[in-house]
Coordinates of C-alpha atoms (C1' of nucleotides) in Angstrom, one line a residue:
Chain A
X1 CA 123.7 92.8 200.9
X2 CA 125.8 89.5 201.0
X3 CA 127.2 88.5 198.0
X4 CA 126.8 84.9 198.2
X5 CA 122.9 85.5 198.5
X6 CA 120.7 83.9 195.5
X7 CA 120.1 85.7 192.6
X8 CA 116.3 84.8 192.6
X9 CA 115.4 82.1 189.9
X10 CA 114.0 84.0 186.4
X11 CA 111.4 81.4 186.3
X12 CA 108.5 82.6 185.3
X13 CA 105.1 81.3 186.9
X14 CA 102.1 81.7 184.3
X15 CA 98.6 81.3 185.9
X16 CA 95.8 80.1 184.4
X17 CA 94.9 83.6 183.5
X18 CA 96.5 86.5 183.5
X19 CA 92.9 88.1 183.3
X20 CA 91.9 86.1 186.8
X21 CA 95.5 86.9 188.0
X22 CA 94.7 90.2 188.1
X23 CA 91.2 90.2 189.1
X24 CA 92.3 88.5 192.1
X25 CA 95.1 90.1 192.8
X26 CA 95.4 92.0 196.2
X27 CA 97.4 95.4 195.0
X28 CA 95.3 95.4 191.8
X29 CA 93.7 98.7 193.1
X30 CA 97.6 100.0 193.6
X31 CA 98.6 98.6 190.3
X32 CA 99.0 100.1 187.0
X33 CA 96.8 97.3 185.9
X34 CA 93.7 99.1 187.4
X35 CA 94.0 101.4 184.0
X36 CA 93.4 97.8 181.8
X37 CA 89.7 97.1 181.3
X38 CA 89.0 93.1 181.3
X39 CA 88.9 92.8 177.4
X40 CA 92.2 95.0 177.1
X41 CA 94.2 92.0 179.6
X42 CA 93.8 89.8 176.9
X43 CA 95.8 91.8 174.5
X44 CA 98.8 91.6 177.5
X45 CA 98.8 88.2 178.7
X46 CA 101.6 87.5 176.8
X47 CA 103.8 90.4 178.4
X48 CA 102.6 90.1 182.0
X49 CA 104.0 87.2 183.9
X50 CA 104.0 86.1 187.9
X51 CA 107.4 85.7 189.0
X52 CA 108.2 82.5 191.7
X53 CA 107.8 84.5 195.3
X54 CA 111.7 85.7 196.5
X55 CA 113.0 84.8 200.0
X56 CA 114.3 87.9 202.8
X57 CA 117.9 88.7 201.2
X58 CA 117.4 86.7 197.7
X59 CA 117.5 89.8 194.6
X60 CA 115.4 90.1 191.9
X61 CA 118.0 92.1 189.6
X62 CA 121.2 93.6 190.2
X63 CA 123.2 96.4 188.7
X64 CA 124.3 95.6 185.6
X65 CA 121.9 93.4 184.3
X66 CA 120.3 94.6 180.7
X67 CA 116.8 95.5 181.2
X68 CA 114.1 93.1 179.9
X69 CA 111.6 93.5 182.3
X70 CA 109.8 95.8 184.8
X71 CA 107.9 94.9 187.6
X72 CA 105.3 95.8 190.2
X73 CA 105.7 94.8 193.5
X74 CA 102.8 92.5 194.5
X75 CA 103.5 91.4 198.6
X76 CA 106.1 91.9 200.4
X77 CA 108.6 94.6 200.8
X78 CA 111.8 95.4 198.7
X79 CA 114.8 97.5 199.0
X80 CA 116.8 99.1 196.1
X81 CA 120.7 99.9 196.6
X82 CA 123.5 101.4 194.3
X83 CA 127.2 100.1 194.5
X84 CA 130.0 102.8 194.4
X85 CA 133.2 100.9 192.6
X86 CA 135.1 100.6 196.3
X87 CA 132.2 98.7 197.6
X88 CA 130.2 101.0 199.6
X89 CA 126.3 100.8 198.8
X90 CA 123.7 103.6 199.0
X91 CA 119.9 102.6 199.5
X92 CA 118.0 104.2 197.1
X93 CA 114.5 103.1 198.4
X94 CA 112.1 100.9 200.0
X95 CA 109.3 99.4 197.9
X96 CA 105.7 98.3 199.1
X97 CA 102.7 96.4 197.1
X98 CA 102.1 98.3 193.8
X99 CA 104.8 100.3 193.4
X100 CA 106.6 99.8 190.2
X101 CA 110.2 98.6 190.4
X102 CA 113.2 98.6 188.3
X103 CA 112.8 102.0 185.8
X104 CA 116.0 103.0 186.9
X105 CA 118.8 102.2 184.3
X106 CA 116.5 102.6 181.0
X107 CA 118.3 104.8 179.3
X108 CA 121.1 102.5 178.5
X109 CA 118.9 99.6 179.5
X110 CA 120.9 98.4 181.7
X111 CA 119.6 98.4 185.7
X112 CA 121.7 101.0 188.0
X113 CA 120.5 99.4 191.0
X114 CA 120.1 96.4 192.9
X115 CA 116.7 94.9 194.5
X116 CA 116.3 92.6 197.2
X117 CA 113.6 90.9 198.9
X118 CA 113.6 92.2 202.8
X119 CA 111.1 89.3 203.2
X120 CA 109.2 86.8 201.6
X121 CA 107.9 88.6 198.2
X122 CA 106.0 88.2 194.8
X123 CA 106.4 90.4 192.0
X124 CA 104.3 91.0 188.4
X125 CA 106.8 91.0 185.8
X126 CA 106.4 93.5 182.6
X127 CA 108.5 91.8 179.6
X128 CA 109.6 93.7 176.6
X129 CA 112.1 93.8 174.6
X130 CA 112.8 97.3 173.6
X131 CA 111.3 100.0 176.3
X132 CA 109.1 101.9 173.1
X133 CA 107.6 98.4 172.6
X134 CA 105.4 99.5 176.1
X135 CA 104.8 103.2 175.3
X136 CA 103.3 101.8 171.8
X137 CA 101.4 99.5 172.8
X138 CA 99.1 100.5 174.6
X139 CA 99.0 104.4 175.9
X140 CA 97.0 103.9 179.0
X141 CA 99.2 101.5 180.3
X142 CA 102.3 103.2 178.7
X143 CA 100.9 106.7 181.0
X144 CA 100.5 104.7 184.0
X145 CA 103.8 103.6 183.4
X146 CA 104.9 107.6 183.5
X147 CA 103.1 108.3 186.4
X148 CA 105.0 105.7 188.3
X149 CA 108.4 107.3 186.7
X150 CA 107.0 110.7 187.5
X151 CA 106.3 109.8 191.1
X152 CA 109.7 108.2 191.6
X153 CA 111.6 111.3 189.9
X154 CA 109.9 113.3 192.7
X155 CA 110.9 111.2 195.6
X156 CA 114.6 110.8 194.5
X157 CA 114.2 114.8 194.2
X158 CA 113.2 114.5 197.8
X159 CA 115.7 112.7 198.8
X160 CA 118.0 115.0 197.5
X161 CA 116.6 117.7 200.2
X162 CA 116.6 114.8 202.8
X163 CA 120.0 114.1 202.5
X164 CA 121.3 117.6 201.5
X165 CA 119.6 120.0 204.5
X166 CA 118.6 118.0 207.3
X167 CA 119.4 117.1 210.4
X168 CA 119.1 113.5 211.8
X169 CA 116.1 114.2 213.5
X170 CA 114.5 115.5 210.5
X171 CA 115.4 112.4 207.9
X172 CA 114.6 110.4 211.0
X173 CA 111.2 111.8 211.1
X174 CA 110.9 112.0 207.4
X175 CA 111.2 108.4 206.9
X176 CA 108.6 107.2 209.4
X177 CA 105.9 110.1 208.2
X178 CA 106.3 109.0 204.7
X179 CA 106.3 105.3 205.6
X180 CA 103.3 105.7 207.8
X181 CA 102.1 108.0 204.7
X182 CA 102.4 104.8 202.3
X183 CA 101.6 102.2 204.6
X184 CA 98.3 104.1 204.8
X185 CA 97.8 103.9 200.8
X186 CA 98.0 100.1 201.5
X187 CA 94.6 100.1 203.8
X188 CA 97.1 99.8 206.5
X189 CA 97.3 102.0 210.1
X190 CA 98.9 105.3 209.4
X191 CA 100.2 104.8 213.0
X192 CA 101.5 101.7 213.2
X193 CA 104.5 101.4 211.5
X194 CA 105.6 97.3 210.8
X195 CA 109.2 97.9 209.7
X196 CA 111.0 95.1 207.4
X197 CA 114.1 96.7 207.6
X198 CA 117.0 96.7 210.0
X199 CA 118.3 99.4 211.6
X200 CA 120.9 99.6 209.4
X201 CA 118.7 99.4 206.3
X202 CA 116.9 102.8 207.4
X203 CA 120.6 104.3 208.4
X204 CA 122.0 103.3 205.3
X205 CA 119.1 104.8 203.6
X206 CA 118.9 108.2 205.7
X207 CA 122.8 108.9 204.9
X208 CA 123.2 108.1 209.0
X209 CA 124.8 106.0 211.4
X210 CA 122.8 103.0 212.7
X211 CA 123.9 104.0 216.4
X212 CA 122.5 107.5 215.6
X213 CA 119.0 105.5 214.2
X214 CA 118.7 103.7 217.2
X215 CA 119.6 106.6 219.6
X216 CA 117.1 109.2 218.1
X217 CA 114.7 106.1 218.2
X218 CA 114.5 105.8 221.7
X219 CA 114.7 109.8 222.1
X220 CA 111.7 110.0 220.2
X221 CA 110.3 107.3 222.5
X222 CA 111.4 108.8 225.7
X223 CA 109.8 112.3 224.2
X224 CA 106.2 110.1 223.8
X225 CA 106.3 110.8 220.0
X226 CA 106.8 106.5 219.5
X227 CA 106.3 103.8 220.7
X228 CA 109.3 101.4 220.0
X229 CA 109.3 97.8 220.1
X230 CA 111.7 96.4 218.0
X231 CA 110.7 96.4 214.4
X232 CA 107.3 97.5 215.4
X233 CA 107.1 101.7 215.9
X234 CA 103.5 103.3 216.5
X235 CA 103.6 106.9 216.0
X236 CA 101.6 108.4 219.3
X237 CA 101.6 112.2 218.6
X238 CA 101.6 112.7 214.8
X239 CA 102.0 116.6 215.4
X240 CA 105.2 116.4 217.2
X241 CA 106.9 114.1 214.7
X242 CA 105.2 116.6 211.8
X243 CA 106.8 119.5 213.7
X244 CA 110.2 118.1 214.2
X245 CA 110.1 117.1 210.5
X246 CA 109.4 120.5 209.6
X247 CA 112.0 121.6 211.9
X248 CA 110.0 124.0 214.0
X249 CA 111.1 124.7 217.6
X250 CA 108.7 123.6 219.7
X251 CA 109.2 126.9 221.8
X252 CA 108.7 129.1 218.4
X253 CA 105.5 127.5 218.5
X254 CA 104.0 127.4 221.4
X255 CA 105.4 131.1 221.8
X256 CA 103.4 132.1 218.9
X257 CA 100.0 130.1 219.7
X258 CA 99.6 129.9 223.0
Chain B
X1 CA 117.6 132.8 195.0
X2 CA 116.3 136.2 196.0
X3 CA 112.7 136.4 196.3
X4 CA 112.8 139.7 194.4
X5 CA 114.3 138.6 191.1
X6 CA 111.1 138.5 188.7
X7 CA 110.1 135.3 186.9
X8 CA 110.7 135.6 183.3
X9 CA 107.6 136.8 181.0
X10 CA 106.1 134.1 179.3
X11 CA 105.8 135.7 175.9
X12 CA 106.9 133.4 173.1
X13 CA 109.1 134.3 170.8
X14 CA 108.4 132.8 167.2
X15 CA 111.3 132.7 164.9
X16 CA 110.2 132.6 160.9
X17 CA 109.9 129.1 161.0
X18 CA 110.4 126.4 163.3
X19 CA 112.6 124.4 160.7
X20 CA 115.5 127.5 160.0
X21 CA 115.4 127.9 163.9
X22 CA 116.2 124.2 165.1
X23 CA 118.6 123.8 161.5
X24 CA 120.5 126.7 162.8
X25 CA 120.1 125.9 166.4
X26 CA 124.1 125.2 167.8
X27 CA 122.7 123.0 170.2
X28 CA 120.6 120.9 168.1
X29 CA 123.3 118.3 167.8
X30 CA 122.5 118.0 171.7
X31 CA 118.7 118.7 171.3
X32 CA 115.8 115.9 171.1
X33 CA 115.0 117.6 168.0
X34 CA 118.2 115.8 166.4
X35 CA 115.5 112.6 166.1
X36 CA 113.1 114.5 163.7
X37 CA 113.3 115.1 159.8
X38 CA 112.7 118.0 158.2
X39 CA 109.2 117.4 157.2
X40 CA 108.7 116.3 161.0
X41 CA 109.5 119.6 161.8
X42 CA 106.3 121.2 160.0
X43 CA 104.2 119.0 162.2
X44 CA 105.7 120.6 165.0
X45 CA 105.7 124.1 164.3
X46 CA 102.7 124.6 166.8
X47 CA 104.1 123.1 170.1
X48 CA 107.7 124.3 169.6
X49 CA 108.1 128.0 170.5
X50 CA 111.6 130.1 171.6
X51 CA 111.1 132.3 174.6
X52 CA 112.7 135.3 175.0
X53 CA 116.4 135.2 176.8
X54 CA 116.6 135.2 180.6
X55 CA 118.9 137.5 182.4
X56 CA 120.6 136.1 184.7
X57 CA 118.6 135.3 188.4
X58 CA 115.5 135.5 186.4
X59 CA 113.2 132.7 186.5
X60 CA 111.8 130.1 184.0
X61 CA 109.0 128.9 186.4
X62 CA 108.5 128.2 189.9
X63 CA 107.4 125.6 191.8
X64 CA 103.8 125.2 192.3
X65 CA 102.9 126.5 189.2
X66 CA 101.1 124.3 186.6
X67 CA 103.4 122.3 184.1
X68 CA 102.3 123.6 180.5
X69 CA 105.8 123.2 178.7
X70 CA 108.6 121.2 179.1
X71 CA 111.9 123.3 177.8
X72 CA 115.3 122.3 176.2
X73 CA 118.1 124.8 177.3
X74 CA 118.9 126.6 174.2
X75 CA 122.0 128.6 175.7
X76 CA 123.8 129.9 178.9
X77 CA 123.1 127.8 181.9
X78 CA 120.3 127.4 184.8
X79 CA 120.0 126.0 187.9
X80 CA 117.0 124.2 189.3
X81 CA 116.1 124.0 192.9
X82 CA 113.6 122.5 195.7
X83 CA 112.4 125.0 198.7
X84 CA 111.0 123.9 201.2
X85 CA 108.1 125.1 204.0
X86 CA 110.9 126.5 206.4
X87 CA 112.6 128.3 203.7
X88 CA 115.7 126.0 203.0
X89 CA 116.2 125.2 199.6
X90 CA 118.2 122.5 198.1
X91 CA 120.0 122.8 194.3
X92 CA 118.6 119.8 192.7
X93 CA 120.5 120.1 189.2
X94 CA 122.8 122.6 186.6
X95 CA 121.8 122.3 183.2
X96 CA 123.8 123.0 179.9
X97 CA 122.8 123.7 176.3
X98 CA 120.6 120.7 175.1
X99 CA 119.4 120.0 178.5
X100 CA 116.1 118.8 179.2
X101 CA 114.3 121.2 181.9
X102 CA 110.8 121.0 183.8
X103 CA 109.9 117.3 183.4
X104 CA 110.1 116.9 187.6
X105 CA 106.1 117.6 189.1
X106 CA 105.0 115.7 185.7
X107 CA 103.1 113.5 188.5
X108 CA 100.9 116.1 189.6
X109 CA 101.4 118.1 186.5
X110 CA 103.0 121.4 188.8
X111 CA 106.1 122.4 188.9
X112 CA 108.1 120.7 192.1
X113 CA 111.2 122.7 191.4
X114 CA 112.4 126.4 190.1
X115 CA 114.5 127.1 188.0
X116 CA 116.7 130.1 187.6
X117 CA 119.1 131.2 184.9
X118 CA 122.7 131.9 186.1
X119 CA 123.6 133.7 183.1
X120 CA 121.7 134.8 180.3
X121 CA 120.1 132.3 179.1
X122 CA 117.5 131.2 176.2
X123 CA 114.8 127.7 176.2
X124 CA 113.1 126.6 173.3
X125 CA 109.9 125.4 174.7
X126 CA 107.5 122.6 173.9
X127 CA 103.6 123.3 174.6
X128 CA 101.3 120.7 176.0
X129 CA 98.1 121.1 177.4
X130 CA 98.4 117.4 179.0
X131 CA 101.4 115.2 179.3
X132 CA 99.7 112.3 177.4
X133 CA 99.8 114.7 174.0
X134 CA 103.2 114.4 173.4
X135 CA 103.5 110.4 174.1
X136 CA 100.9 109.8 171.0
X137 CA 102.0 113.1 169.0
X138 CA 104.9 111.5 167.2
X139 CA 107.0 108.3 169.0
X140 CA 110.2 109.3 168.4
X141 CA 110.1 112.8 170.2
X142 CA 108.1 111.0 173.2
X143 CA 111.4 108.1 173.1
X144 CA 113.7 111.0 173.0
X145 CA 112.2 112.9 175.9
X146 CA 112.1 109.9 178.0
X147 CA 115.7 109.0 177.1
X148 CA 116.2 112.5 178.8
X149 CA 113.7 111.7 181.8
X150 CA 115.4 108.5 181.9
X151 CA 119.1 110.4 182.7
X152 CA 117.9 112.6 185.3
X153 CA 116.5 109.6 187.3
X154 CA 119.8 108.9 187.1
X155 CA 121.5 111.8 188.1
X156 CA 119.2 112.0 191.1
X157 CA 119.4 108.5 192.2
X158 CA 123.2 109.4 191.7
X159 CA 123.1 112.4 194.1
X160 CA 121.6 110.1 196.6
X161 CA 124.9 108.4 197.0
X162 CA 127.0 111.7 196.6
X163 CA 125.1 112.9 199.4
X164 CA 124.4 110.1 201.4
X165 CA 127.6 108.2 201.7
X166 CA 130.5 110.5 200.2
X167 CA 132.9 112.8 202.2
X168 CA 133.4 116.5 201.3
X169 CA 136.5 116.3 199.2
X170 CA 134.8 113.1 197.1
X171 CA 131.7 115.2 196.2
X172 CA 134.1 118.5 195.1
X173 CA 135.7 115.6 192.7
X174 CA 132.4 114.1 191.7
X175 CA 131.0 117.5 191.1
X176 CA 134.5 118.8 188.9
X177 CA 134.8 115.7 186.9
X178 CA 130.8 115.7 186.4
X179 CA 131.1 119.4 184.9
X180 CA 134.2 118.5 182.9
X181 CA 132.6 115.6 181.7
X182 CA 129.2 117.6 180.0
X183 CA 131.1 120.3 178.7
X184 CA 133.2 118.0 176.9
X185 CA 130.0 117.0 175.4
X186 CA 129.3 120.1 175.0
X187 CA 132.2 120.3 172.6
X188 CA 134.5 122.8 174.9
X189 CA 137.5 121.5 176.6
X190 CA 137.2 119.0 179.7
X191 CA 140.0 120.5 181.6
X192 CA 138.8 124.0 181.7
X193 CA 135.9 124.4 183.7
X194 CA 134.2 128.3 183.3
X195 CA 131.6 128.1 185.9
X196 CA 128.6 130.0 186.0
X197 CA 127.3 129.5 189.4
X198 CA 128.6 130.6 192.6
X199 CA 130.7 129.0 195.1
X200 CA 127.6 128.9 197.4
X201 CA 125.5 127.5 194.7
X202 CA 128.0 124.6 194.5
X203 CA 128.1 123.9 198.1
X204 CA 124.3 124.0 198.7
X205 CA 124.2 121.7 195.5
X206 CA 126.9 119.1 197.3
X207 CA 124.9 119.6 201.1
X208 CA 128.6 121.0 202.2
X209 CA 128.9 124.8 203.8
X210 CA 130.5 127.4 201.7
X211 CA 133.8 127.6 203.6
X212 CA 133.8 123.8 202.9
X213 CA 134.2 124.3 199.0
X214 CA 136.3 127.1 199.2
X215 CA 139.0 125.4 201.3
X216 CA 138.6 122.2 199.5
X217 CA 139.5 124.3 196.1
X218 CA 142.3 126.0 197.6
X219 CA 143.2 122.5 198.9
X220 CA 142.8 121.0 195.7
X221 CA 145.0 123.9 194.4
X222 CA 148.1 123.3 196.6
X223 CA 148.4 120.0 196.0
X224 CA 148.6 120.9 192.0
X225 CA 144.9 118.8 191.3
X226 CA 143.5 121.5 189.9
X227 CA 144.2 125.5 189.2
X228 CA 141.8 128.0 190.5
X229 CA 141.1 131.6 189.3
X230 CA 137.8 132.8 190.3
X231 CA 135.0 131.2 188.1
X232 CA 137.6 129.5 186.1
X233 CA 139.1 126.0 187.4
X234 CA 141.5 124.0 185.1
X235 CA 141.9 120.4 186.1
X236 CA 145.7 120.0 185.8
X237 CA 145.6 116.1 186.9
X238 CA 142.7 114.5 186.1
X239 CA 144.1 111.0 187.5
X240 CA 144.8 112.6 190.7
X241 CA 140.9 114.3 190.7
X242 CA 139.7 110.7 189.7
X243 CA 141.1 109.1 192.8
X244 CA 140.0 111.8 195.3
X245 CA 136.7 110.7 193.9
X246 CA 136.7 107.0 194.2
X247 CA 138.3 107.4 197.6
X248 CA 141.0 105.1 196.8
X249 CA 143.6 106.1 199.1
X250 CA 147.1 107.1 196.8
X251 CA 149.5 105.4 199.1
X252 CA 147.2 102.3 198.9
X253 CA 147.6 103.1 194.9
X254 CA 151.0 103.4 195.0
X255 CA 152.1 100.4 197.1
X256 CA 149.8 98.5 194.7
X257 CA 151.0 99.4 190.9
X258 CA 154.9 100.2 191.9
Chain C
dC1 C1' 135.5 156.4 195.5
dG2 C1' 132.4 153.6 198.6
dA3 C1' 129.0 150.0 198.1
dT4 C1' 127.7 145.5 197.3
dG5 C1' 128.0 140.8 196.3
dT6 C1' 131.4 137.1 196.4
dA7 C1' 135.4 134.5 198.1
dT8 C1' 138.9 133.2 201.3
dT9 C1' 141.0 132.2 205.8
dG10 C1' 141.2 131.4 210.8
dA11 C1' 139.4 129.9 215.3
dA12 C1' 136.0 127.5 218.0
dC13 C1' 132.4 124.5 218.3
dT14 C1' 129.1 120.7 217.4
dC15 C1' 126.6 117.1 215.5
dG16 C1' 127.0 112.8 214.2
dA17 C1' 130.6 109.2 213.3
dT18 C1' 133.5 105.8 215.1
dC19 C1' 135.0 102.8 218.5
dA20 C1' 133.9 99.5 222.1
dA21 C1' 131.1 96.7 224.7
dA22 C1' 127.1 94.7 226.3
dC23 C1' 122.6 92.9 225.3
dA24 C1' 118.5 90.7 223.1
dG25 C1' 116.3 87.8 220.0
dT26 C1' 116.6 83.5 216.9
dG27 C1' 118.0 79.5 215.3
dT28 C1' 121.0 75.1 215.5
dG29 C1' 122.5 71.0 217.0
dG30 C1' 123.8 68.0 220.7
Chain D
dC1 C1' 116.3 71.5 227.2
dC2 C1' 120.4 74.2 227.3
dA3 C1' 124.8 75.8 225.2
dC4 C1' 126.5 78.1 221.3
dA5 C1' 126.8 81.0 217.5
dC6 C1' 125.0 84.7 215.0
dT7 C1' 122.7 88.8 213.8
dG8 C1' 120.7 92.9 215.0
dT9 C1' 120.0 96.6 218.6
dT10 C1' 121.2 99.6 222.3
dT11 C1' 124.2 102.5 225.1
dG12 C1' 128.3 104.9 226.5
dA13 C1' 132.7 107.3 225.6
dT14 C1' 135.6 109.6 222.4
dC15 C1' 136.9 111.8 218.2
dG16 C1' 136.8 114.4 214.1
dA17 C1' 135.0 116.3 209.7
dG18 C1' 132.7 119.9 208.6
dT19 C1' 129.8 123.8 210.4
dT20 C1' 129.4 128.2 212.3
dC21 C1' 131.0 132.5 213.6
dA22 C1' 133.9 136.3 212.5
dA23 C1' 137.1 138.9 210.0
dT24 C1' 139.3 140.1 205.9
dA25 C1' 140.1 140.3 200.9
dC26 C1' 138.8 140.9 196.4
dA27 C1' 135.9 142.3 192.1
dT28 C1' 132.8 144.8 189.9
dC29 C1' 129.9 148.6 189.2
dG30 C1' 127.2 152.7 190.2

DNA sequence: CGATGTATTGAACTCGATCAAACAGTGTGG
DNA sequence: CCACACTGTTTGATCGAGTTCAATACATCG
């Protein structure tokens, strides 16, 4: 969150096809483009567009900026952050290949947050001019589109919960359940857990202190629920962390099942 | 949020005609149906229906239940809320006349919150059997619900930093000057604040305890910020409620601009 | 009038923040 | 190759904002 990092270059890349692009693309199952049949990306070549890939720290948008594009995430990892006046940032989320980034803002289309690369990433870029020029279009897009909104309305809701009821231990185990969650939705391991964000990324993020991060971290390690090394976590008992995220004693249940 | 209150009956309420009830609607200056023309109106009569009034605790929906309607809050005032598995629940949202309600869960189409009416309170419903019928039904009611999708992304992603990064006294000023703000919009004045909810409403809404909001108020109250009697708050400095809220420190104020 | 739901106030406690320091990778340049 | 700087992480000690517990006050309503 430096301020003399790069705002990334608004080059856009245009391959030979956007029809091949897509084909060949690696999140094209994730993506919204999966709705497009072959004959319908030739009526959207001229919207879609490959952005230059972004270096760890360098932003795709920030706050402020009017709106002319959205994008899908295609490698890589981002985070999204708002900026109170007196400087203090809140992050908002992380984003993994196919989620669709930068629909917050779009009523005065104008972006509310900030995305930045946390490593080396590529993104598809959706241009329009006015935000009805998508939902006329072309409705299959335009509802895969919504679903995208829909999905991110729910986690924000989430978050909501996450930051308003629990307890460290609970957002701590919240984030790495829903990151081993997504992770999974990318073909990954639903156990290991390859983090591309600091400590204080995930504090920042969890509405906690990076010392309390790092200290529940190795709790959780010394309790055998993870295994921690460095940015690298592999949950090891999936029923322990499920049970501290749903904030049932451990006595309360062995009391009742055993 | 007692589990006894009974959810509202669904039986809808049709006024002589859909046009006389959204001309003489008092909220329809606030209400998405401001975008359509009379003879729009006619096309709508069959989605567009007035439920009967809610007491107040009743129930518009709950969560888990299947999304069939989206609502506009016609008058009085609801709250909306997530509960988890343990039992905790979380205030997501208050709504006002013209309000939007039910368009979180459109992912899954089912209802991810409840709401509940803290006074008595009237919706004016619109039927869908799936989401994707109102995006082709007629453009400009689709833009204008997605203008109001578009503002409660942003409230929520707002809440994110209420909750995640602000002390207690910075959220009671976020949430006051929040409530002034709408019902200024709402044409009433936005120093007299006649709330509808409870103080533990508030405080569950802000992620704060309710002894929290009821010393902050008193608080508030000595130092002249604001006048409290009951339900009824008037904002007597609104510079001084603006600056509890961007945490700028007075002295730091003072020494600056004197 | 008592009963019930709501609000305030005080006292004690606690979770997580803050402060402080050490430690571990990673890269840079001599 | 090592010395140095730099960033990110861990760990310990202390502190404090806000919670929790407990008691009281206050309104409204049967």
């Amino acid at each position: 969150m430096k301020n003399e990092s790069i705002v990334a270059a608004k080059k856009v890349v245009h391959l030979k096809a956007i029809t091949d692009t897509c084909q060949l693309c690696h999140a094209k199952d994730l993506c919204m483009s999966s709705c497009l049949k072959p004959d319908d990306m030739e009526r959207f070549k001229h919207i879609i567009g490959h952005r230059a890939p972004m270096d760890r720290g360098q932003r795709l948008y920030m706050a402020g900026e009017h709106i002319n594009s959205i994008y899908v995430l295609h490698s890589g990892s981002v985070k999204s952050y708002l900026e109170s006046e007196d400087g203090e940032s809140q992050i908002t989320g992380f984003y993994l290949p196919g989620d669709v980034i930068g629909i917050h803002g779009l009523k005065n289309a104008t972006h509310s947050d900030t995305v930045e690369a946390l490593e080396t990433s590529s993104v598809c870029a959706l241009r329009f001019s006015k935000i009805e020029d998508i939902s006329t279009a072309f409705p299959p897009l335009q509802n895969q589109i919504m679903r995208f909104v829909f999905s991110e309305m729910d986690h924000d809701q989430e978050m909501m919960m996450v930051l308003g009821k629990m307890s460290a231990d609970r957002r701590m185990a919240y984030f790495l359940l829903d990151m081993a969650k997504r992770l999974k939705n990318q073909g990954l391991s639903n156990s290991r857990i390859n983090l591309t964000m600091t400590r204080h990324d995930i504090a920042n993020y969890l509405g906690l202190a990076v010392e309390t991060v790092s200290r529940i971290l190795t709790r959780m390690q010394k309790s055998e629920i993870i295994d921690v090394e460095r940015r690298s976590i592999t949950i090891l008992d999936h029923a322990k962390l499920k049970n501290t995220y749903s904030c049932v004693e451990d006595d309360i249940v062995n009391s009742h099942f055993q």
